[in-house]
Each structure stands twice: as C-alpha cells, then as structure tokens.
PDB file of C-alpha atoms in Angstrom:
ATOM      1  CA  UNK A  17    -112.601 -10.777  48.300  1.00  0.00           C
ATOM      2  CA  UNK A  18    -108.999 -10.866  49.509  1.00  0.00           C
ATOM      3  CA  UNK A  19    -106.195 -13.188  48.595  1.00  0.00           C
ATOM      4  CA  UNK A  20    -103.147 -14.207  50.566  1.00  0.00           C
ATOM      5  CA  UNK A  21    -100.648 -11.792  52.063  1.00  0.00           C
ATOM      6  CA  UNK A  22     -97.547 -13.724  50.976  1.00  0.00           C
ATOM      7  CA  UNK A  23     -96.070 -17.055  49.906  1.00  0.00           C
ATOM      8  CA  UNK A  24     -96.142 -18.327  53.493  1.00  0.00           C
ATOM      9  CA  UNK A  25     -99.953 -18.024  53.547  1.00  0.00           C
ATOM     10  CA  UNK A  26    -100.248 -19.675  50.135  1.00  0.00           C
ATOM     11  CA  UNK A  27     -98.145 -22.555  51.462  1.00  0.00           C
ATOM     12  CA  UNK A  28    -100.055 -22.779  54.744  1.00  0.00           C
ATOM     13  CA  UNK A  29    -103.515 -22.943  53.197  1.00  0.00           C
ATOM     14  CA  UNK A  30    -103.224 -24.418  49.712  1.00  0.00           C
ATOM     15  CA  UNK A  31    -100.040 -26.353  50.378  1.00  0.00           C
ATOM     16  CA  UNK A  32    -101.575 -27.513  53.643  1.00  0.00           C
ATOM     17  CA  UNK A  33    -104.590 -29.117  52.000  1.00  0.00           C
ATOM     18  CA  UNK A  34    -102.316 -31.082  49.669  1.00  0.00           C
ATOM     19  CA  UNK A  35    -100.150 -32.198  52.592  1.00  0.00           C
ATOM     20  CA  UNK A  36    -103.305 -33.368  54.407  1.00  0.00           C
ATOM     21  CA  UNK A  37    -104.581 -35.150  51.281  1.00  0.00           C
ATOM     22  CA  UNK A  38    -101.223 -36.868  50.764  1.00  0.00           C
ATOM     23  CA  UNK A  39    -101.475 -38.156  54.343  1.00  0.00           C
ATOM     24  CA  UNK A  40    -104.980 -39.538  53.696  1.00  0.00           C
ATOM     25  CA  UNK A  41    -104.820 -43.308  52.975  1.00  0.00           C
ATOM     26  CA  UNK A  42    -107.702 -43.072  50.480  1.00  0.00           C
ATOM     27  CA  UNK A  43    -106.598 -39.960  48.557  1.00  0.00           C
ATOM     28  CA  UNK A  44    -102.813 -40.425  48.650  1.00  0.00           C
ATOM     29  CA  UNK A  45    -102.570 -43.272  46.081  1.00  0.00           C
ATOM     30  CA  UNK A  46    -104.977 -41.481  43.733  1.00  0.00           C
ATOM     31  CA  UNK A  47    -103.046 -38.218  43.931  1.00  0.00           C
ATOM     32  CA  UNK A  48     -99.669 -39.914  43.507  1.00  0.00           C
ATOM     33  CA  UNK A  49    -101.147 -41.941  40.638  1.00  0.00           C
ATOM     34  CA  UNK A  50    -101.701 -38.801  38.570  1.00  0.00           C
ATOM     35  CA  UNK A  51     -97.903 -38.530  38.269  1.00  0.00           C
ATOM     36  CA  UNK A  52     -98.307 -34.748  38.230  1.00  0.00           C
ATOM     37  CA  UNK A  53     -95.848 -32.154  39.440  1.00  0.00           C
ATOM     38  CA  UNK A  54     -97.880 -28.932  39.463  1.00  0.00           C
ATOM     39  CA  UNK A  55     -96.777 -25.344  39.904  1.00  0.00           C
ATOM     40  CA  UNK A  56     -99.429 -23.120  41.451  1.00  0.00           C
ATOM     41  CA  UNK A  57     -98.222 -19.680  40.372  1.00  0.00           C
ATOM     42  CA  UNK A  58    -100.019 -16.728  41.924  1.00  0.00           C
ATOM     43  CA  UNK A  59    -100.028 -12.975  41.506  1.00  0.00           C
ATOM     44  CA  UNK A  60    -101.093 -10.256  43.941  1.00  0.00           C
ATOM     45  CA  UNK A  61     -98.658 -10.946  45.583  1.00  0.00           C
ATOM     46  CA  UNK A  62     -96.252 -12.999  43.487  1.00  0.00           C
ATOM     47  CA  UNK A  63     -95.966 -16.410  45.130  1.00  0.00           C
ATOM     48  CA  UNK A  64     -95.846 -20.056  44.103  1.00  0.00           C
ATOM     49  CA  UNK A  65     -96.054 -23.656  45.221  1.00  0.00           C
ATOM     50  CA  UNK A  66     -94.669 -26.793  43.629  1.00  0.00           C
ATOM     51  CA  UNK A  67     -96.979 -29.704  44.368  1.00  0.00           C
ATOM     52  CA  UNK A  68     -95.049 -32.915  43.717  1.00  0.00           C
ATOM     53  CA  UNK A  69     -97.774 -35.554  43.809  1.00  0.00           C
ATOM     54  CA  UNK A  70     -95.628 -38.601  42.920  1.00  0.00           C
ATOM     55  CA  UNK A  71     -93.027 -37.499  45.484  1.00  0.00           C
ATOM     56  CA  UNK A  72     -95.769 -36.627  48.030  1.00  0.00           C
ATOM     57  CA  UNK A  73     -94.214 -33.257  48.898  1.00  0.00           C
ATOM     58  CA  UNK A  74     -95.233 -29.608  48.677  1.00  0.00           C
ATOM     59  CA  UNK A  75     -92.558 -26.971  48.150  1.00  0.00           C
ATOM     60  CA  UNK A  76     -92.663 -23.192  48.284  1.00  0.00           C
ATOM     61  CA  UNK A  77     -91.899 -21.842  44.840  1.00  0.00           C
ATOM     62  CA  UNK A  78     -88.830 -20.134  46.252  1.00  0.00           C
ATOM     63  CA  UNK A  79     -87.394 -23.390  47.660  1.00  0.00           C
ATOM     64  CA  UNK A  80     -84.217 -24.686  46.048  1.00  0.00           C
ATOM     65  CA  UNK A  81     -84.341 -28.319  45.011  1.00  0.00           C
ATOM     66  CA  UNK A  82     -88.023 -28.408  44.043  1.00  0.00           C
ATOM     67  CA  UNK A  83     -88.725 -30.662  41.054  1.00  0.00           C
ATOM     68  CA  UNK A  84     -89.475 -29.276  37.607  1.00  0.00           C
ATOM     69  CA  UNK A  85     -93.252 -28.875  37.142  1.00  0.00           C
ATOM     70  CA  UNK A  86     -95.076 -30.552  34.257  1.00  0.00           C
ATOM     71  CA  UNK A  87     -97.969 -28.091  34.391  1.00  0.00           C
ATOM     72  CA  UNK A  88     -98.481 -24.583  35.737  1.00  0.00           C
ATOM     73  CA  UNK A  89    -101.700 -22.940  36.822  1.00  0.00           C
ATOM     74  CA  UNK A  90    -101.376 -19.153  37.045  1.00  0.00           C
ATOM     75  CA  UNK A  91    -103.958 -16.983  38.795  1.00  0.00           C
ATOM     76  CA  UNK A  92    -104.244 -14.263  41.429  1.00  0.00           C
ATOM     77  CA  UNK A  93    -104.196 -15.339  45.064  1.00  0.00           C
ATOM     78  CA  UNK A  94    -107.798 -14.090  45.221  1.00  0.00           C
ATOM     79  CA  UNK A  95    -108.829 -16.508  42.451  1.00  0.00           C
ATOM     80  CA  UNK A  96    -106.806 -19.345  44.018  1.00  0.00           C
ATOM     81  CA  UNK A  97    -108.525 -18.789  47.363  1.00  0.00           C
ATOM     82  CA  UNK A  98    -111.962 -18.859  45.712  1.00  0.00           C
ATOM     83  CA  UNK A  99    -111.083 -21.871  43.536  1.00  0.00           C
ATOM     84  CA  UNK A 100    -110.097 -24.017  46.529  1.00  0.00           C
ATOM     85  CA  UNK A 101    -113.408 -23.132  48.166  1.00  0.00           C
ATOM     86  CA  UNK A 102    -115.203 -24.539  45.121  1.00  0.00           C
ATOM     87  CA  UNK A 103    -116.627 -21.229  43.920  1.00  0.00           C
ATOM     88  CA  UNK A 104    -114.640 -20.856  40.678  1.00  0.00           C
ATOM     89  CA  UNK A 105    -115.568 -22.824  37.592  1.00  0.00           C
ATOM     90  CA  UNK A 106    -112.164 -23.682  36.129  1.00  0.00           C
ATOM     91  CA  UNK A 107    -113.369 -23.846  32.527  1.00  0.00           C
ATOM     92  CA  UNK A 108    -115.028 -20.417  32.688  1.00  0.00           C
ATOM     93  CA  UNK A 109    -112.081 -18.905  34.558  1.00  0.00           C
ATOM     94  CA  UNK A 110    -109.731 -20.172  31.850  1.00  0.00           C
ATOM     95  CA  UNK A 111    -112.001 -18.801  29.106  1.00  0.00           C
ATOM     96  CA  UNK A 112    -112.065 -15.392  30.831  1.00  0.00           C
ATOM     97  CA  UNK A 113    -108.284 -15.374  31.301  1.00  0.00           C
ATOM     98  CA  UNK A 114    -108.500 -15.452  35.118  1.00  0.00           C
ATOM     99  CA  UNK A 115    -106.668 -18.800  35.122  1.00  0.00           C
ATOM    100  CA  UNK A 116    -103.911 -19.725  32.689  1.00  0.00           C
ATOM    101  CA  UNK A 117    -102.741 -23.290  32.294  1.00  0.00           C
ATOM    102  CA  UNK A 118     -99.462 -24.311  30.677  1.00  0.00           C
ATOM    103  CA  UNK A 119     -97.895 -27.729  30.275  1.00  0.00           C
ATOM    104  CA  UNK A 120     -99.375 -31.195  30.545  1.00  0.00           C
ATOM    105  CA  UNK A 121    -103.064 -30.384  30.632  1.00  0.00           C
ATOM    106  CA  UNK A 122    -104.146 -34.062  30.495  1.00  0.00           C
ATOM    107  CA  UNK A 123    -102.497 -34.782  33.862  1.00  0.00           C
ATOM    108  CA  UNK A 124    -104.010 -31.616  35.287  1.00  0.00           C
ATOM    109  CA  UNK A 125    -107.447 -32.777  34.169  1.00  0.00           C
ATOM    110  CA  UNK A 126    -106.893 -36.043  36.085  1.00  0.00           C
ATOM    111  CA  UNK A 127    -106.404 -33.950  39.207  1.00  0.00           C
ATOM    112  CA  UNK A 128    -109.611 -31.903  38.763  1.00  0.00           C
ATOM    113  CA  UNK A 129    -112.102 -34.472  40.147  1.00  0.00           C
ATOM    114  CA  UNK A 130    -109.782 -35.255  43.070  1.00  0.00           C
ATOM    115  CA  UNK A 131    -109.294 -31.578  43.884  1.00  0.00           C
ATOM    116  CA  UNK A 132    -113.023 -31.189  44.547  1.00  0.00           C
ATOM    117  CA  UNK A 133    -112.590 -33.492  47.537  1.00  0.00           C
ATOM    118  CA  UNK A 134    -110.135 -30.963  49.001  1.00  0.00           C
ATOM    119  CA  UNK A 135    -112.588 -28.034  49.024  1.00  0.00           C
ATOM    120  CA  UNK A 136    -114.220 -28.837  52.408  1.00  0.00           C
ATOM    121  CA  UNK A 137    -110.810 -29.379  54.029  1.00  0.00           C
ATOM    122  CA  UNK A 138    -109.670 -25.995  52.745  1.00  0.00           C
ATOM    123  CA  UNK A 139    -112.739 -24.175  54.099  1.00  0.00           C
ATOM    124  CA  UNK A 140    -112.408 -25.924  57.471  1.00  0.00           C
ATOM    125  CA  UNK A 141    -108.731 -24.935  57.674  1.00  0.00           C
ATOM    126  CA  UNK A 142    -109.634 -21.268  57.080  1.00  0.00           C
ATOM    127  CA  UNK A 143    -112.373 -21.417  59.731  1.00  0.00           C
ATOM    128  CA  UNK A 144    -110.099 -23.161  62.249  1.00  0.00           C
ATOM    129  CA  UNK A 145    -107.558 -20.354  61.856  1.00  0.00           C
ATOM    130  CA  UNK A 146    -110.228 -17.648  62.225  1.00  0.00           C
ATOM    131  CA  UNK A 147    -109.688 -16.506  58.634  1.00  0.00           C
ATOM    132  CA  UNK A 148    -113.282 -15.512  57.898  1.00  0.00           C
ATOM    133  CA  UNK A 149    -111.748 -12.675  55.871  1.00  0.00           C
ATOM    134  CA  UNK A 150    -110.786 -15.280  53.241  1.00  0.00           C
ATOM    135  CA  UNK A 151    -114.160 -17.062  53.135  1.00  0.00           C
ATOM    136  CA  UNK A 152    -116.138 -16.533  49.948  1.00  0.00           C
ATOM    137  CA  UNK A 153    -119.768 -15.690  50.562  1.00  0.00           C
ATOM    138  CA  UNK A 154    -122.221 -16.505  47.814  1.00  0.00           C
TER     139      UNK A 154
END
C-alpha cells in the first residue's frame, strides 16, 4: 500500500479533511473545543502538518509561523493514509511501534472519537481525485 509522494499530498488529503471538518457547523465547535494543536509527522517521505484546532487552521510543517504543537503523532505516510481510512487500530499501531505519540496524550485521546467521523470524508476525497492507488483494500 502506498503513501503520499510529498508534503503537498499530505496537506491536500489529511489537511483537507481537517479543513472540511473545521468548516462543518456540527464538528467545528467539538474540534476547537479539544484545544489541541497537533503535529502529524510522517516519514517516507519526510513531511508534516500542524493542525491548529483552536485556531481552526492547518499548516504545512514547513510553513513559518505555525503554532507550537502540544502533541505529535509520528508514522509513515503509508500508515497515515491507512489510519485516516479507518483501517489502523491506533492502540495496536502504537504497541507495535508503527505510530509514536509524544506530548499531551489526553488531548489527543479527546480527538480520537471525533477523528472517526472524518474517515468517510477522507475516502471520498481520494475517490473524487481518482486516487484508487491510495485506497486500502481489506
């Protein structure tokens, strides 16, 4: 299963689902209410996003002026792609070392149930762009 080609793709797909969720009148207050600034750090290739939920903004990791994250999730772009499709159990992935979490884990745990609501949006975005190459088949 492939991951993303570069930080632009990470931003387009994963950043894009957060931008859509922050524009959703039902999800936006819940996401902002977590108070979390999350860094999604990826490998293969090295790329990152800063997801500023209270500020309702998504930054590329290379962008100057991004806020300091309170928590960081580190994984390969392949694992990130699968996670946002709902096919990676976060607890097992952490136990196996496929996902590393640093920082304020309690705030990250508040995000977990909300993130499940983003999975269908993510899959639809991949399909709309003709990115069947990124779809996880089970």
